[in-house]
Amino acid sequence: MTTEVNTATSEEFHQRMHASHMYGLWELASQMTQHPLPKMLPYMWPWSLVEPIVRESCDVVPVGNERRALQLFNPGLGGRWASTNTLIAAVQVILPGEVAPAHRHTPTAIRFIMEGSGAYTAVDGERIYMEPGDFILTPSWAWHDHGNDATGRVIWLDGLDIPLVQALEAMFFQPYSERQVPLTKPAAQSARLFGHASLAPAWVKEKPAASPLLIYPWTKTYDALMSLRDSEASPYEGIVLEYTHPQTGGHVMPTMACYTQLIRPGEQLLAHRHTGSSVFYVAQGQGRTIINGIEFVWQRGDVVALPSWVLYEHANTSATEDAILFSISDQPVLEAMSLYREEASEEDGGHQLVTSAFEPVIV
Ligand code: GTQ
Ligand code: FE2
């Protein structure tokens, strides 16, 4: 039969083609998916699992040349240094008297303070002291070191675009010649210059890609959320505020957009999806997020990774307490490439059926 001859010939042809590093489009068509099918899993690192490891790391791991930062790996990404396809979230702890040595790198970093106060990070010669709920920036290639002058441990969430920078083969890292960078600016200078809502210093002509305001204090964030608590806001994200670049009003960093959101007691938001991955941190309260039918029940301290294009909906399950989420996403990158899309759920009433409950993968 001619078909058998053809099959044998075809197999031999394909082997030779692959041996020379060529593949036919006819072999790859299934990768042109109708919509994104992320490899990363929707995943949650509950604080009840993270906290004991953080506590133990304080005894077992000294702050030597590296920071004591626990990197949250997504079990769908095969051991890559990544919480989502583009972002890494980490939990960093620094004890009284410790100094994490100065360095700089092309990945952009943000910090959201989880617990403790009186530690600082120094960014480009300016020292910034931390309080719980503060949001702090470390722009790409800015020198930075951290220290703790206080009496208790200080813990914060790190968010960096390391997987994105790695995919773009644009990683650069340098240690500083001394343990700390000399302070060249008064403490909190960036807040004095740029920390006035809608009033930016007109004599400053330079407009850096990353926000020149290095700290967004919790007190201001919380006041803003509370002043909007009776607004209708977004049916999908609730009372959601973006941390903005004070000179441009745009995203706070070129590769990461950062948000804080209030979900009121008993509020059930509607399901939607968008391109781009994100990580959210539960700063206050308790609730649940249904992600593609999987129910994630969360409370203060939990960290959740959200893949691109999943259908998700948040709810505050407390009848009395507000829920507040902090989040980071790669949305600016999607927008810059004209790849950002969003759509609402077409399911009944904009809500999903719960088909399973999230369980951490312990290997
Ligand atoms: O604190 O400078 O979680 O450089 C990963 C890389 C934290 C930091 C991380 C870093 C840092
Ligand atoms: Fe760093």
CSV table of C-alpha atoms and ligand atoms in Angstrom, one decimal:
chain,number,residue,atom,x,y,z
A,1,MET,CA,0.0,0.0,0.0
A,2,THR,CA,1.3,3.4,-0.9
A,3,THR,CA,0.1,4.9,2.4
A,4,GLU,CA,2.4,2.6,4.4
A,5,VAL,CA,5.4,3.6,2.3
A,6,ASN,CA,4.4,7.2,2.8
A,7,THR,CA,4.2,6.8,6.6
A,8,ALA,CA,7.6,5.2,6.8
A,9,THR,CA,9.1,7.9,4.6
A,10,SER,CA,7.4,10.6,6.6
A,11,GLU,CA,8.7,9.3,9.9
A,12,GLU,CA,12.2,9.1,8.6
A,13,PHE,CA,11.8,12.5,7.1
A,14,HIS,CA,10.7,14.0,10.5
A,15,GLN,CA,13.6,12.4,12.3
A,16,ARG,CA,16.1,13.9,9.9
A,17,MET,CA,14.3,17.3,10.1
A,18,HIS,CA,14.3,17.3,14.0
A,19,ALA,CA,18.0,16.1,14.1
A,20,SER,CA,18.9,19.3,12.3
A,21,HIS,CA,16.8,21.5,14.6
A,22,MET,CA,13.8,22.1,12.3
A,23,TYR,CA,10.2,21.5,13.1
A,24,GLY,CA,7.1,21.7,10.9
A,25,LEU,CA,4.4,24.2,11.7
A,26,TRP,CA,2.0,21.3,11.2
A,27,GLU,CA,3.6,19.7,14.4
A,28,LEU,CA,3.2,22.9,16.5
A,29,ALA,CA,-0.3,24.0,15.6
A,30,SER,CA,-1.7,22.9,19.0
A,31,GLN,CA,0.5,25.7,20.6
A,32,MET,CA,-1.5,28.3,18.9
A,33,THR,CA,-4.1,28.0,21.6
A,34,GLN,CA,-7.4,29.8,21.2
A,35,HIS,CA,-6.7,31.7,24.4
A,36,PRO,CA,-3.8,31.6,27.0
A,37,LEU,CA,-3.3,28.3,28.8
A,38,PRO,CA,-0.9,29.2,31.6
A,39,LYS,CA,1.6,26.6,32.8
A,40,MET,CA,1.7,28.2,36.2
A,41,LEU,CA,-0.9,27.1,38.6
A,42,PRO,CA,-3.3,29.3,40.5
A,43,TYR,CA,-1.6,28.8,43.9
A,44,MET,CA,-1.7,30.0,47.5
A,45,TRP,CA,1.0,30.1,50.2
A,46,PRO,CA,-0.9,30.3,53.5
A,47,TRP,CA,0.8,32.3,56.2
A,48,SER,CA,0.2,29.3,58.5
A,49,LEU,CA,2.7,27.4,56.3
A,50,VAL,CA,5.1,30.3,55.6
A,51,GLU,CA,5.4,31.7,59.1
A,52,PRO,CA,7.1,28.6,60.7
A,53,ILE,CA,9.6,28.4,57.9
A,54,VAL,CA,10.3,32.1,58.2
A,55,ARG,CA,10.8,31.7,61.9
A,56,GLU,CA,13.1,28.8,61.5
A,57,SER,CA,15.1,30.5,58.8
A,58,CYS,CA,16.1,33.2,61.4
A,59,ASP,CA,17.9,30.5,63.4
A,60,VAL,CA,19.3,28.4,60.6
A,61,VAL,CA,20.3,31.0,58.0
A,62,PRO,CA,22.5,34.0,58.9
A,63,VAL,CA,22.2,37.2,56.8
A,64,GLY,CA,25.5,36.8,55.0
A,65,ASN,CA,26.0,38.0,51.5
A,66,GLU,CA,22.5,37.2,50.5
A,67,ARG,CA,19.2,38.5,51.9
A,68,ARG,CA,17.1,36.1,54.1
A,69,ALA,CA,14.2,36.0,51.6
A,70,LEU,CA,12.0,33.0,51.1
A,71,GLN,CA,11.2,32.8,47.4
A,72,LEU,CA,7.7,31.4,46.7
A,73,PHE,CA,8.0,28.9,43.8
A,74,ASN,CA,5.0,28.1,41.7
A,75,PRO,CA,4.6,24.3,41.5
A,76,GLY,CA,3.4,24.5,37.9
A,77,LEU,CA,6.7,26.1,36.7
A,78,GLY,CA,9.1,23.1,37.1
A,79,GLY,CA,11.4,24.6,39.7
A,80,ARG,CA,11.9,27.9,38.0
A,81,TRP,CA,12.6,30.9,40.2
A,82,ALA,CA,9.1,32.2,39.7
A,83,SER,CA,5.7,32.6,41.5
A,84,THR,CA,4.1,33.5,38.2
A,85,ASN,CA,5.5,33.4,34.6
A,86,THR,CA,6.8,37.0,35.1
A,87,LEU,CA,6.9,37.7,38.8
A,88,ILE,CA,8.5,36.4,41.9
A,89,ALA,CA,7.1,37.0,45.4
A,90,ALA,CA,9.2,36.4,48.5
A,91,VAL,CA,9.0,36.8,52.2
A,92,GLN,CA,12.0,38.5,53.7
A,93,VAL,CA,12.9,38.7,57.4
A,94,ILE,CA,15.6,40.8,59.1
A,95,LEU,CA,16.5,40.6,62.7
A,96,PRO,CA,17.6,43.4,65.0
A,97,GLY,CA,21.2,44.5,64.3
A,98,GLU,CA,21.4,42.7,60.9
A,99,VAL,CA,22.4,44.4,57.7
A,100,ALA,CA,21.7,42.9,54.3
A,101,PRO,CA,24.6,44.0,52.0
A,102,ALA,CA,24.3,46.6,49.3
A,103,HIS,CA,23.8,45.7,45.7
A,104,ARG,CA,21.9,46.5,42.5
A,105,HIS,CA,20.2,44.6,39.8
A,106,THR,CA,18.1,45.2,36.7
A,107,PRO,CA,15.0,43.4,38.1
A,108,THR,CA,12.7,45.9,39.7
A,109,ALA,CA,11.6,45.3,43.3
A,110,ILE,CA,8.8,46.4,45.5
A,111,ARG,CA,8.3,45.7,49.2
A,112,PHE,CA,5.0,45.6,51.2
A,113,ILE,CA,5.6,45.6,54.9
A,114,MET,CA,3.9,42.6,56.6
A,115,GLU,CA,5.0,42.8,60.3
A,116,GLY,CA,7.2,44.9,62.6
A,117,SER,CA,8.6,48.4,62.3
A,118,GLY,CA,11.9,50.2,62.5
A,119,ALA,CA,13.8,48.4,59.9
A,120,TYR,CA,14.9,50.4,56.8
A,121,THR,CA,15.9,50.0,53.3
A,122,ALA,CA,18.3,52.5,51.7
A,123,VAL,CA,17.6,53.2,48.1
A,124,ASP,CA,20.2,55.2,46.1
A,125,GLY,CA,21.5,56.9,49.2
A,126,GLU,CA,18.1,57.6,50.9
A,127,ARG,CA,17.1,55.7,54.0
A,128,ILE,CA,13.4,54.7,54.2
A,129,TYR,CA,12.0,53.4,57.5
A,130,MET,CA,9.3,50.7,57.4
A,131,GLU,CA,5.9,50.5,59.1
A,132,PRO,CA,3.3,47.7,58.5
A,133,GLY,CA,1.4,48.3,55.3
A,134,ASP,CA,3.9,50.6,53.8
A,135,PHE,CA,4.6,50.1,50.1
A,136,ILE,CA,8.3,50.8,49.1
A,137,LEU,CA,10.0,50.8,45.7
A,138,THR,CA,13.4,49.7,44.6
A,139,PRO,CA,13.7,50.7,40.9
A,140,SER,CA,15.7,48.8,38.4
A,141,TRP,CA,19.5,49.3,38.9
A,142,ALA,CA,19.1,51.4,42.1
A,143,TRP,CA,21.7,50.6,44.8
A,144,HIS,CA,20.0,49.2,47.9
A,145,ASP,CA,20.8,47.7,51.3
A,146,HIS,CA,18.5,46.8,54.3
A,147,GLY,CA,19.0,47.1,58.0
A,148,ASN,CA,17.2,46.7,61.3
A,149,ASP,CA,17.8,49.3,64.1
A,150,ALA,CA,14.7,48.2,66.0
A,151,THR,CA,14.2,45.6,68.7
A,152,GLY,CA,12.0,43.0,66.9
A,153,ARG,CA,12.0,41.0,63.6
A,154,VAL,CA,10.7,42.9,60.6
A,155,ILE,CA,9.0,40.9,57.8
A,156,TRP,CA,8.0,42.1,54.3
A,157,LEU,CA,6.8,40.8,51.0
A,158,ASP,CA,9.2,41.3,48.1
A,159,GLY,CA,7.8,41.4,44.6
A,160,LEU,CA,10.2,41.4,41.6
A,161,ASP,CA,10.0,40.9,37.9
A,162,ILE,CA,12.9,38.4,37.9
A,163,PRO,CA,11.3,35.7,35.6
A,164,LEU,CA,10.5,38.4,33.1
A,165,VAL,CA,14.0,39.8,33.1
A,166,GLN,CA,15.4,36.3,32.8
A,167,ALA,CA,13.1,35.6,29.8
A,168,LEU,CA,14.4,38.8,28.2
A,169,GLU,CA,18.0,37.8,29.0
A,170,ALA,CA,18.5,41.2,30.6
A,171,MET,CA,19.8,40.2,34.0
A,172,PHE,CA,22.6,42.3,35.5
A,173,PHE,CA,23.7,42.2,39.1
A,174,GLN,CA,26.5,44.0,41.0
A,175,PRO,CA,27.5,43.9,44.7
A,176,TYR,CA,28.5,47.2,46.2
A,177,SER,CA,32.2,47.7,47.3
A,178,GLU,CA,31.1,48.2,50.9
A,179,ARG,CA,28.4,46.6,53.1
A,180,GLN,CA,26.2,49.7,52.9
A,181,VAL,CA,25.9,52.6,50.4
A,182,PRO,CA,26.8,56.0,52.0
A,183,LEU,CA,23.7,58.1,52.7
A,184,THR,CA,23.7,61.1,50.3
A,185,LYS,CA,20.2,62.3,50.7
A,186,PRO,CA,18.2,63.2,53.8
A,187,ALA,CA,15.9,60.4,55.2
A,188,ALA,CA,12.5,60.4,53.4
A,189,GLN,CA,13.6,63.0,50.8
A,190,SER,CA,11.5,61.4,48.1
A,191,ALA,CA,8.4,61.6,50.2
A,192,ARG,CA,9.1,65.3,51.0
A,193,LEU,CA,9.5,66.1,47.2
A,194,PHE,CA,6.9,63.8,45.6
A,195,GLY,CA,4.6,62.6,48.3
A,196,HIS,CA,1.9,65.3,47.8
A,197,ALA,CA,-1.2,64.0,46.0
A,198,SER,CA,-1.5,65.8,42.6
A,199,LEU,CA,1.2,68.3,43.5
A,200,ALA,CA,4.6,67.4,41.9
A,201,PRO,CA,7.6,69.7,42.2
A,202,ALA,CA,7.7,71.6,38.9
A,203,TRP,CA,11.4,72.4,39.1
A,204,VAL,CA,12.3,68.7,38.9
A,205,LYS,CA,12.6,68.2,35.1
A,206,GLU,CA,13.8,64.6,35.2
A,207,LYS,CA,10.9,62.1,34.9
A,208,PRO,CA,12.3,58.6,35.6
A,209,ALA,CA,10.5,55.6,34.2
A,210,ALA,CA,10.0,54.3,37.8
A,211,SER,CA,8.2,56.5,40.3
A,212,PRO,CA,10.7,58.8,42.1
A,213,LEU,CA,8.4,58.5,45.2
A,214,LEU,CA,10.0,55.6,47.1
A,215,ILE,CA,7.5,55.1,49.9
A,216,TYR,CA,3.7,55.1,49.9
A,217,PRO,CA,2.9,55.0,53.6
A,218,TRP,CA,0.1,52.8,55.0
A,219,THR,CA,-1.6,55.7,56.8
A,220,LYS,CA,-2.3,57.5,53.5
A,221,THR,CA,-3.3,54.3,51.7
A,222,TYR,CA,-5.7,53.4,54.5
A,223,ASP,CA,-7.2,56.9,54.6
A,224,ALA,CA,-7.8,56.8,50.8
A,225,LEU,CA,-9.5,53.4,51.0
A,226,MET,CA,-11.7,54.6,53.9
A,227,SER,CA,-12.7,57.8,52.2
A,228,LEU,CA,-14.0,55.8,49.3
A,229,ARG,CA,-15.7,53.0,51.2
A,230,ASP,CA,-19.2,54.1,50.2
A,231,SER,CA,-18.3,54.3,46.5
A,232,GLU,CA,-19.8,51.9,44.0
A,233,ALA,CA,-16.4,51.4,42.4
A,234,SER,CA,-15.6,48.3,40.3
A,235,PRO,CA,-18.0,45.3,40.3
A,236,TYR,CA,-15.0,43.0,39.7
A,237,GLU,CA,-12.3,44.5,41.9
A,238,GLY,CA,-14.2,46.6,44.4
A,239,ILE,CA,-12.6,49.8,45.8
A,240,VAL,CA,-9.3,49.3,44.0
A,241,LEU,CA,-6.6,52.0,44.0
A,242,GLU,CA,-3.5,52.0,41.9
A,243,TYR,CA,-0.3,53.3,43.3
A,244,THR,CA,0.7,55.8,40.7
A,245,HIS,CA,3.8,57.6,39.4
A,246,PRO,CA,3.5,61.1,40.9
A,247,GLN,CA,4.8,62.9,37.8
A,248,THR,CA,3.0,61.0,35.1
A,249,GLY,CA,0.0,59.4,36.8
A,250,GLY,CA,1.0,56.2,35.1
A,251,HIS,CA,2.0,52.8,36.5
A,252,VAL,CA,4.4,53.0,39.4
A,253,MET,CA,7.1,51.0,37.6
A,254,PRO,CA,7.7,50.2,33.9
A,255,THR,CA,7.2,46.4,34.5
A,256,MET,CA,4.8,46.2,37.5
A,257,ALA,CA,1.5,47.8,38.4
A,258,CYS,CA,0.6,47.8,42.1
A,259,TYR,CA,-2.8,48.1,43.7
A,260,THR,CA,-4.5,48.2,47.1
A,261,GLN,CA,-8.2,47.2,47.3
A,262,LEU,CA,-10.9,47.2,49.9
A,263,ILE,CA,-13.6,44.5,49.8
A,264,ARG,CA,-16.3,45.5,52.3
A,265,PRO,CA,-17.9,43.1,54.8
A,266,GLY,CA,-20.0,40.5,53.0
A,267,GLU,CA,-19.2,41.9,49.5
A,268,GLN,CA,-19.1,39.4,46.7
A,269,LEU,CA,-17.4,40.8,43.6
A,270,LEU,CA,-18.2,39.5,40.0
A,271,ALA,CA,-16.0,37.1,38.0
A,272,HIS,CA,-13.7,38.5,35.2
A,273,ARG,CA,-10.5,37.6,33.5
A,274,HIS,CA,-7.6,39.5,31.9
A,275,THR,CA,-4.2,38.8,30.4
A,276,GLY,CA,-1.2,39.2,32.6
A,277,SER,CA,-0.3,37.4,35.8
A,278,SER,CA,-0.4,38.8,39.3
A,279,VAL,CA,0.3,38.1,43.0
A,280,PHE,CA,-1.9,39.3,45.8
A,281,TYR,CA,-1.3,39.5,49.5
A,282,VAL,CA,-4.0,39.6,52.2
A,283,ALA,CA,-3.1,42.7,54.3
A,284,GLN,CA,-6.3,42.5,56.4
A,285,GLY,CA,-9.4,40.4,56.9
A,286,GLN,CA,-10.6,37.1,55.4
A,287,GLY,CA,-12.4,36.0,52.3
A,288,ARG,CA,-12.2,33.7,49.3
A,289,THR,CA,-11.3,33.9,45.7
A,290,ILE,CA,-12.7,31.4,43.2
A,291,ILE,CA,-10.2,30.8,40.4
A,292,ASN,CA,-11.4,28.7,37.4
A,293,GLY,CA,-13.8,26.9,39.8
A,294,ILE,CA,-11.2,26.3,42.6
A,295,GLU,CA,-12.0,28.0,45.9
A,296,PHE,CA,-9.1,29.6,47.7
A,297,VAL,CA,-10.1,30.6,51.3
A,298,TRP,CA,-7.7,33.2,52.6
A,299,GLN,CA,-6.9,35.3,55.6
A,300,ARG,CA,-4.3,37.9,56.7
A,301,GLY,CA,-0.8,37.0,55.6
A,302,ASP,CA,-1.7,34.6,52.8
A,303,VAL,CA,-0.1,35.1,49.3
A,304,VAL,CA,-1.9,34.0,46.1
A,305,ALA,CA,-0.6,33.8,42.5
A,306,LEU,CA,-3.1,34.4,39.8
A,307,PRO,CA,-2.3,33.2,36.2
A,308,SER,CA,-3.2,35.1,33.0
A,309,TRP,CA,-6.7,34.7,31.7
A,310,VAL,CA,-8.2,32.7,34.6
A,311,LEU,CA,-11.7,33.5,35.6
A,312,TYR,CA,-11.6,34.8,39.2
A,313,GLU,CA,-13.8,36.5,41.7
A,314,HIS,CA,-13.1,37.8,45.2
A,315,ALA,CA,-15.4,37.9,48.2
A,316,ASN,CA,-15.1,39.1,51.7
A,317,THR,CA,-16.6,36.4,53.9
A,318,SER,CA,-16.7,38.3,57.1
A,319,ALA,CA,-19.9,40.1,58.1
A,320,THR,CA,-18.1,42.7,60.1
A,321,GLU,CA,-14.4,43.1,59.1
A,322,ASP,CA,-13.0,44.8,56.0
A,323,ALA,CA,-10.7,42.8,53.7
A,324,ILE,CA,-7.8,44.6,52.1
A,325,LEU,CA,-5.6,43.1,49.4
A,326,PHE,CA,-2.3,44.4,48.1
A,327,SER,CA,-1.3,43.2,44.6
A,328,ILE,CA,1.3,43.4,41.9
A,329,SER,CA,0.9,42.6,38.2
A,330,ASP,CA,2.8,42.7,35.0
A,331,GLN,CA,0.0,44.7,33.3
A,332,PRO,CA,2.3,47.6,32.1
A,333,VAL,CA,4.2,45.0,30.0
A,334,LEU,CA,1.1,43.6,28.5
A,335,GLU,CA,-0.1,47.1,27.7
A,336,ALA,CA,3.2,48.2,26.2
A,337,MET,CA,2.9,45.3,23.8
A,338,SER,CA,-0.8,45.8,23.0
A,339,LEU,CA,-1.5,42.4,24.6
A,340,TYR,CA,-3.7,43.5,27.4
A,341,ARG,CA,-7.3,42.2,27.2
A,342,GLU,CA,-10.0,41.8,29.8
A,343,GLU,CA,-13.5,40.4,29.7
A,344,ALA,CA,-16.4,39.8,32.2
A,345,SER,CA,-17.8,36.4,32.9
A,346,GLU,CA,-20.6,35.2,30.7
A,347,GLU,CA,-21.7,32.7,33.3
A,348,ASP,CA,-25.0,33.1,35.1
A,349,GLY,CA,-25.1,36.2,37.3
A,350,GLY,CA,-21.3,36.7,36.9
A,351,HIS,CA,-20.4,34.0,39.4
A,352,GLN,CA,-18.8,30.6,39.1
A,353,LEU,CA,-19.7,27.3,40.5
A,354,VAL,CA,-17.1,26.0,43.0
A,355,THR,CA,-15.8,22.6,41.6
A,356,SER,CA,-13.0,22.0,44.1
A,357,ALA,CA,-11.2,23.5,47.1
A,358,PHE,CA,-7.5,24.6,47.0
A,359,GLU,CA,-5.0,22.3,48.8
A,360,PRO,CA,-1.3,23.2,49.0
A,361,VAL,CA,0.9,20.8,47.0
A,362,ILE,CA,3.4,19.3,49.6
A,363,VAL,CA,6.0,17.1,47.9
B,1,GTQ,O1,15.9,42.5,49.0
B,1,GTQ,O2,17.3,43.1,47.5
B,1,GTQ,O3,13.5,38.6,47.4
B,1,GTQ,O4,17.7,41.4,45.5
B,1,GTQ,C1,15.2,38.9,45.8
B,1,GTQ,C2,16.3,39.6,45.3
B,1,GTQ,C3,15.0,40.4,47.6
B,1,GTQ,C4,16.5,42.3,47.9
B,1,GTQ,C5,14.6,39.3,46.9
B,1,GTQ,C6,16.7,40.7,46.0
B,1,GTQ,C7,16.1,41.1,47.2
B,2,FE2,FE,18.0,43.4,45.7
